[in-house]
């Protein structure tokens, strides 16, 4: 039973006031943002204690699902939790009466315990499962520092520590009583769980996100301390804590790789021990029943060691290897999130043995079993070679996952087809029944209701509130689209642009016109995502304007947000190029603001929540076949941006749902690329196309200040070097079609009635892309809940 929201908001506020007084001896009106955040969060957790306790017991009692992931990109929780509880507006009003502005917490750090879509997807799934009463809990790591904090100095990315715990972590409950020991070859640590409540929308179901923190068994060596050897006295503590200190530590050295592997093993061992313990505690069950009660989803390969680890633990409980294997295979399912070869994890067996030798032995046994089965299936030669889990001394984690899971899924229809046809072709031939597609989704609570209250209100006034828990209801908008609705939509868009412009002015020092087209590319920085192609098109538009062309092009603002992995030199060079180009364009008096470029710093969840509602054009421009799904594309669509995209990932389904005529689809298809791959000659294209050459050369000709990195980028487009092929991501091939489609989108925007209709049609067609739908499919087809 939901408590009436008025009662609940007052209860939360009273509790927060009491906490302010007890913890800080101040009234809530005098609390600073950190204190307010702490007290409000604790008040919410207090309010939900009973419901959380009941939900946890229910999850333990029946069949339940666990989502194992190295990343949970949960972002800021305070607003979304109040939103899901249905008290955001009331709490804001009650606080305002006391002279407190709820917005003051906007500078509280995001919990950036993730890198991009993979981590955000995990967070969306938890939200959707809690909302729909699906018993799903998350298991991850409590990194002391999340993904780095990004600033720009002279256009260059500078990384700083993301000290997200500085202001406390009032959403987590430390449960030391449920800690487990993780034993590794050279180190034993304690895994301490921190539980966060996952609050569903309009329900009292509360899921749990359990994040493990690594601590020492002997945090202080007293003898050393008394000898004044302070470094030695803390050695064990520091070594233990280093396991969960940062997300994706540099792994270019052996020690770096070892640390990453320790992180993975730590997550897997702690989680499997915990689940087995809870399984036993639940009474009349044996370990043979484990798979009856637990469905575990592997979010990519980072948690794949959970497979041999569970087998090891089951064998400790007395099961034979074969029995343990069967139970384990029935328990796990694996989601693949990328086809990029370099992202498919492979570990050296010696490395695994140096961290967890017993688990390594289990991997050898799994490999032997697999070989035996292959032979009995009549698999030899190349096919056997391509399927080896243990290839020489290399363990292929994805193959291990595929062999030892009951289902394997891709994250968009086209991606799943590529897995079947290409990445896991041989596996698909042997086990076709295991392969499934589960197209990604996003939670409309955070990505519409919360981040775009204005649009959400407009939709509510038009078709009611049902869409907040059943996004397919958006389809009803189709019948309601008329001039009036288009006008109202444009008014909302204008407000969101103003809000974003103010924020960007304040945080980036760049002023933008809310009357311009907002063209947006926000995602991790990677060559395959082709931010460089976008940049080239802007440079092209700029140079055309300088020549007096494109006179009637609507004023346009190009917005980028992205972090580049700290060791990824080319990605960082692309950032420098874009920032230098922005410098040039934004200060050119000839251009007089007709186009503007801004690359926002420290793009994260909260920034996304500001940019997405303001976007007109959504750039989704990877070469076909490489973006597994994309989820930013869905968020932008839901907020009424048109997609400027290739037929890649979920763009394919977006175009199917909303109609190609309401979007700007361009470029090579997967089949086209397959055909040209062998004979692709970017240097030939460059030599034969003078205007394109002029653009590409701005990397090196002094149009913007150049450097070795930009020169390397330039030659990477034209010349192969070792394993790296020239223009590996077909920028030059797709460029002409991209330029044409982009200009068409920008020009079309000027016809506000027609463009507004396209935007609304996209919103009305976004129903499929809710994570509610995705999680319900997982629950039905994979977890069998
Ligand atoms: C990412 C893909 C995206 C996809 C998300 C979520 C990884 C390894 N993969 O296309 O690049 O949307 O996963 O599935 O981060």
PDB file of C-alpha atoms in Angstrom, residues 496-664:
ATOM      1  CA  UNK A 496      14.849  23.810 -21.812  1.00  0.00           C
ATOM      2  CA  UNK A 497      17.283  25.537 -24.176  1.00  0.00           C
ATOM      3  CA  UNK A 498      17.251  28.662 -22.056  1.00  0.00           C
ATOM      4  CA  UNK A 499      17.933  26.636 -18.938  1.00  0.00           C
ATOM      5  CA  UNK A 500      20.810  24.821 -20.606  1.00  0.00           C
ATOM      6  CA  UNK A 501      22.231  28.036 -22.043  1.00  0.00           C
ATOM      7  CA  UNK A 502      22.278  29.564 -18.563  1.00  0.00           C
ATOM      8  CA  UNK A 503      23.985  26.546 -17.096  1.00  0.00           C
ATOM      9  CA  UNK A 504      26.609  26.425 -19.858  1.00  0.00           C
ATOM     10  CA  UNK A 505      27.263  30.145 -19.555  1.00  0.00           C
ATOM     11  CA  UNK A 506      27.853  29.681 -15.840  1.00  0.00           C
ATOM     12  CA  UNK A 507      29.962  26.520 -16.033  1.00  0.00           C
ATOM     13  CA  UNK A 508      31.777  26.813 -19.354  1.00  0.00           C
ATOM     14  CA  UNK A 509      31.784  30.561 -19.882  1.00  0.00           C
ATOM     15  CA  UNK A 510      30.285  30.210 -23.354  1.00  0.00           C
ATOM     16  CA  UNK A 511      27.092  32.033 -24.207  1.00  0.00           C
ATOM     17  CA  UNK A 512      24.606  30.289 -26.469  1.00  0.00           C
ATOM     18  CA  UNK A 513      21.493  31.496 -28.161  1.00  0.00           C
ATOM     19  CA  UNK A 514      18.371  29.527 -27.266  1.00  0.00           C
ATOM     20  CA  UNK A 515      17.014  30.593 -30.641  1.00  0.00           C
ATOM     21  CA  UNK A 516      19.548  28.467 -32.487  1.00  0.00           C
ATOM     22  CA  UNK A 517      19.354  24.808 -33.491  1.00  0.00           C
ATOM     23  CA  UNK A 518      20.924  22.627 -30.795  1.00  0.00           C
ATOM     24  CA  UNK A 519      22.880  19.825 -32.413  1.00  0.00           C
ATOM     25  CA  UNK A 520      24.154  17.416 -29.779  1.00  0.00           C
ATOM     26  CA  UNK A 521      26.694  14.602 -29.587  1.00  0.00           C
ATOM     27  CA  UNK A 522      27.102  13.237 -26.054  1.00  0.00           C
ATOM     28  CA  UNK A 523      28.742   9.867 -25.388  1.00  0.00           C
ATOM     29  CA  UNK A 524      32.132   8.342 -24.519  1.00  0.00           C
ATOM     30  CA  UNK A 525      34.879   9.615 -26.755  1.00  0.00           C
ATOM     31  CA  UNK A 526      35.947   6.871 -29.115  1.00  0.00           C
ATOM     32  CA  UNK A 527      37.127   6.838 -32.713  1.00  0.00           C
ATOM     33  CA  UNK A 528      34.277   4.522 -33.660  1.00  0.00           C
ATOM     34  CA  UNK A 529      31.699   7.006 -32.383  1.00  0.00           C
ATOM     35  CA  UNK A 530      33.167   9.420 -34.925  1.00  0.00           C
ATOM     36  CA  UNK A 531      33.131  12.688 -33.033  1.00  0.00           C
ATOM     37  CA  UNK A 532      35.856  13.576 -35.549  1.00  0.00           C
ATOM     38  CA  UNK A 533      33.430  13.264 -38.453  1.00  0.00           C
ATOM     39  CA  UNK A 534      31.057  15.618 -36.657  1.00  0.00           C
ATOM     40  CA  UNK A 535      33.917  18.054 -36.068  1.00  0.00           C
ATOM     41  CA  UNK A 536      34.893  17.920 -39.745  1.00  0.00           C
ATOM     42  CA  UNK A 537      31.364  18.831 -40.753  1.00  0.00           C
ATOM     43  CA  UNK A 538      31.403  21.850 -38.443  1.00  0.00           C
ATOM     44  CA  UNK A 539      34.750  22.949 -39.820  1.00  0.00           C
ATOM     45  CA  UNK A 540      33.290  22.488 -43.289  1.00  0.00           C
ATOM     46  CA  UNK A 541      30.253  24.648 -42.453  1.00  0.00           C
ATOM     47  CA  UNK A 542      32.539  27.258 -40.943  1.00  0.00           C
ATOM     48  CA  UNK A 543      34.808  27.456 -43.966  1.00  0.00           C
ATOM     49  CA  UNK A 544      31.785  27.572 -46.271  1.00  0.00           C
ATOM     50  CA  UNK A 545      30.371  30.487 -44.307  1.00  0.00           C
ATOM     51  CA  UNK A 546      33.722  32.244 -44.546  1.00  0.00           C
ATOM     52  CA  UNK A 547      33.457  31.915 -48.301  1.00  0.00           C
ATOM     53  CA  UNK A 548      30.014  33.487 -48.170  1.00  0.00           C
ATOM     54  CA  UNK A 549      28.068  30.270 -48.676  1.00  0.00           C
ATOM     55  CA  UNK A 550      25.250  28.858 -46.506  1.00  0.00           C
ATOM     56  CA  UNK A 551      23.929  32.381 -46.004  1.00  0.00           C
ATOM     57  CA  UNK A 552      20.463  31.236 -45.062  1.00  0.00           C
ATOM     58  CA  UNK A 553      21.481  28.429 -42.728  1.00  0.00           C
ATOM     59  CA  UNK A 554      19.692  28.705 -39.370  1.00  0.00           C
ATOM     60  CA  UNK A 555      21.961  29.663 -36.500  1.00  0.00           C
ATOM     61  CA  UNK A 556      23.279  26.490 -34.945  1.00  0.00           C
ATOM     62  CA  UNK A 557      24.934  25.492 -31.690  1.00  0.00           C
ATOM     63  CA  UNK A 558      27.041  22.350 -31.728  1.00  0.00           C
ATOM     64  CA  UNK A 559      27.331  20.724 -28.323  1.00  0.00           C
ATOM     65  CA  UNK A 560      29.758  17.964 -27.392  1.00  0.00           C
ATOM     66  CA  UNK A 561      30.106  16.093 -24.123  1.00  0.00           C
ATOM     67  CA  UNK A 562      32.537  13.183 -23.730  1.00  0.00           C
ATOM     68  CA  UNK A 563      35.373  11.818 -21.659  1.00  0.00           C
ATOM     69  CA  UNK A 564      38.353  10.116 -23.280  1.00  0.00           C
ATOM     70  CA  UNK A 565      40.008   7.199 -21.478  1.00  0.00           C
ATOM     71  CA  UNK A 566      43.170   8.592 -19.915  1.00  0.00           C
ATOM     72  CA  UNK A 567      45.519   6.432 -21.992  1.00  0.00           C
ATOM     73  CA  UNK A 568      43.674   6.878 -25.291  1.00  0.00           C
ATOM     74  CA  UNK A 569      45.871   9.346 -27.169  1.00  0.00           C
ATOM     75  CA  UNK A 570      43.806   9.677 -30.343  1.00  0.00           C
ATOM     76  CA  UNK A 571      40.617  10.312 -28.419  1.00  0.00           C
ATOM     77  CA  UNK A 572      42.397  13.075 -26.535  1.00  0.00           C
ATOM     78  CA  UNK A 573      43.684  14.529 -29.788  1.00  0.00           C
ATOM     79  CA  UNK A 574      40.097  14.668 -31.070  1.00  0.00           C
ATOM     80  CA  UNK A 575      39.115  16.652 -27.978  1.00  0.00           C
ATOM     81  CA  UNK A 576      41.946  19.126 -28.598  1.00  0.00           C
ATOM     82  CA  UNK A 577      40.942  19.525 -32.209  1.00  0.00           C
ATOM     83  CA  UNK A 578      37.319  20.246 -31.325  1.00  0.00           C
ATOM     84  CA  UNK A 579      38.250  22.683 -28.575  1.00  0.00           C
ATOM     85  CA  UNK A 580      40.674  24.556 -30.832  1.00  0.00           C
ATOM     86  CA  UNK A 581      38.054  24.690 -33.541  1.00  0.00           C
ATOM     87  CA  UNK A 582      35.542  26.047 -31.008  1.00  0.00           C
ATOM     88  CA  UNK A 583      38.041  28.719 -30.030  1.00  0.00           C
ATOM     89  CA  UNK A 584      38.458  29.736 -33.663  1.00  0.00           C
ATOM     90  CA  UNK A 585      34.771  29.744 -34.573  1.00  0.00           C
ATOM     91  CA  UNK A 586      33.375  31.287 -31.417  1.00  0.00           C
ATOM     92  CA  UNK A 587      35.743  34.239 -31.691  1.00  0.00           C
ATOM     93  CA  UNK A 588      35.545  34.884 -35.408  1.00  0.00           C
ATOM     94  CA  UNK A 589      33.765  38.232 -35.949  1.00  0.00           C
ATOM     95  CA  UNK A 590      32.814  37.172 -39.494  1.00  0.00           C
ATOM     96  CA  UNK A 591      30.720  34.394 -38.044  1.00  0.00           C
ATOM     97  CA  UNK A 592      29.118  36.619 -35.452  1.00  0.00           C
ATOM     98  CA  UNK A 593      27.551  33.781 -33.542  1.00  0.00           C
ATOM     99  CA  UNK A 594      25.845  32.168 -36.545  1.00  0.00           C
ATOM    100  CA  UNK A 595      27.418  28.938 -35.423  1.00  0.00           C
ATOM    101  CA  UNK A 596      28.858  28.157 -32.041  1.00  0.00           C
ATOM    102  CA  UNK A 597      30.691  25.162 -30.679  1.00  0.00           C
ATOM    103  CA  UNK A 598      30.877  24.106 -27.057  1.00  0.00           C
ATOM    104  CA  UNK A 599      32.511  21.054 -25.560  1.00  0.00           C
ATOM    105  CA  UNK A 600      31.208  20.832 -22.001  1.00  0.00           C
ATOM    106  CA  UNK A 601      33.546  19.685 -19.244  1.00  0.00           C
ATOM    107  CA  UNK A 602      32.974  16.619 -17.123  1.00  0.00           C
ATOM    108  CA  UNK A 603      30.025  15.249 -19.037  1.00  0.00           C
ATOM    109  CA  UNK A 604      28.150  12.944 -16.679  1.00  0.00           C
ATOM    110  CA  UNK A 605      24.669  11.802 -15.775  1.00  0.00           C
ATOM    111  CA  UNK A 606      23.570  15.156 -14.355  1.00  0.00           C
ATOM    112  CA  UNK A 607      24.912  17.032 -17.370  1.00  0.00           C
ATOM    113  CA  UNK A 608      23.063  14.631 -19.648  1.00  0.00           C
ATOM    114  CA  UNK A 609      19.864  15.431 -17.784  1.00  0.00           C
ATOM    115  CA  UNK A 610      20.315  19.085 -18.767  1.00  0.00           C
ATOM    116  CA  UNK A 611      21.479  18.676 -22.344  1.00  0.00           C
ATOM    117  CA  UNK A 612      19.042  16.018 -23.547  1.00  0.00           C
ATOM    118  CA  UNK A 613      15.810  17.995 -23.028  1.00  0.00           C
ATOM    119  CA  UNK A 614      17.300  20.935 -24.965  1.00  0.00           C
ATOM    120  CA  UNK A 615      18.455  19.025 -28.046  1.00  0.00           C
ATOM    121  CA  UNK A 616      16.962  19.355 -31.517  1.00  0.00           C
ATOM    122  CA  UNK A 617      19.322  17.006 -33.359  1.00  0.00           C
ATOM    123  CA  UNK A 618      20.743  13.800 -31.901  1.00  0.00           C
ATOM    124  CA  UNK A 619      24.046  12.713 -33.468  1.00  0.00           C
ATOM    125  CA  UNK A 620      24.314   8.891 -33.619  1.00  0.00           C
ATOM    126  CA  UNK A 621      26.894   8.499 -36.311  1.00  0.00           C
ATOM    127  CA  UNK A 622      28.985   5.367 -35.755  1.00  0.00           C
ATOM    128  CA  UNK A 623      29.756   3.229 -38.827  1.00  0.00           C
ATOM    129  CA  UNK A 624      27.049   0.584 -39.179  1.00  0.00           C
ATOM    130  CA  UNK A 625      27.778  -2.539 -37.179  1.00  0.00           C
ATOM    131  CA  UNK A 626      29.861  -1.065 -34.377  1.00  0.00           C
ATOM    132  CA  UNK A 627      27.540   0.564 -31.831  1.00  0.00           C
ATOM    133  CA  UNK A 628      25.933  -2.329 -30.010  1.00  0.00           C
ATOM    134  CA  UNK A 629      22.834  -0.326 -29.204  1.00  0.00           C
ATOM    135  CA  UNK A 630      23.289   3.153 -27.834  1.00  0.00           C
ATOM    136  CA  UNK A 631      20.914   4.432 -25.190  1.00  0.00           C
ATOM    137  CA  UNK A 632      21.589   8.160 -25.488  1.00  0.00           C
ATOM    138  CA  UNK A 633      19.819   7.908 -28.850  1.00  0.00           C
ATOM    139  CA  UNK A 634      16.689   6.730 -26.977  1.00  0.00           C
ATOM    140  CA  UNK A 635      16.879   9.467 -24.346  1.00  0.00           C
ATOM    141  CA  UNK A 636      17.184  12.144 -27.018  1.00  0.00           C
ATOM    142  CA  UNK A 637      14.323  10.697 -29.047  1.00  0.00           C
ATOM    143  CA  UNK A 638      12.116  10.617 -25.962  1.00  0.00           C
ATOM    144  CA  UNK A 639      12.805  14.305 -25.449  1.00  0.00           C
ATOM    145  CA  UNK A 640      11.850  15.181 -28.995  1.00  0.00           C
ATOM    146  CA  UNK A 641      15.151  15.353 -30.863  1.00  0.00           C
ATOM    147  CA  UNK A 642      15.383  13.927 -34.365  1.00  0.00           C
ATOM    148  CA  UNK A 643      18.094  11.350 -34.979  1.00  0.00           C
ATOM    149  CA  UNK A 644      20.866  12.146 -37.398  1.00  0.00           C
ATOM    150  CA  UNK A 645      22.218   8.653 -37.608  1.00  0.00           C
ATOM    151  CA  UNK A 646      23.500   5.609 -39.407  1.00  0.00           C
ATOM    152  CA  UNK A 647      21.684   2.291 -39.552  1.00  0.00           C
ATOM    153  CA  UNK A 648      23.532   1.068 -36.479  1.00  0.00           C
ATOM    154  CA  UNK A 649      22.562  -0.265 -33.055  1.00  0.00           C
ATOM    155  CA  UNK A 650      19.169   0.841 -31.845  1.00  0.00           C
ATOM    156  CA  UNK A 651      19.044   3.600 -34.489  1.00  0.00           C
ATOM    157  CA  UNK A 652      17.681   0.914 -36.777  1.00  0.00           C
ATOM    158  CA  UNK A 653      14.756   0.304 -34.453  1.00  0.00           C
ATOM    159  CA  UNK A 654      14.279   4.023 -33.812  1.00  0.00           C
ATOM    160  CA  UNK A 655      13.909   4.598 -37.548  1.00  0.00           C
ATOM    161  CA  UNK A 656      11.559   1.627 -37.752  1.00  0.00           C
ATOM    162  CA  UNK A 657       9.352   2.920 -34.957  1.00  0.00           C
ATOM    163  CA  UNK A 658       9.331   6.612 -35.864  1.00  0.00           C
ATOM    164  CA  UNK A 659       9.758   6.346 -39.624  1.00  0.00           C
ATOM    165  CA  UNK A 660      12.869   7.191 -41.629  1.00  0.00           C
ATOM    166  CA  UNK A 661      11.012  10.254 -42.923  1.00  0.00           C
ATOM    167  CA  UNK A 662      10.993  11.740 -39.425  1.00  0.00           C
ATOM    168  CA  UNK A 663      14.708  11.234 -38.937  1.00  0.00           C
ATOM    169  CA  UNK A 664      17.909  11.771 -40.906  1.00  0.00           C
TER     170      UNK A 664
END
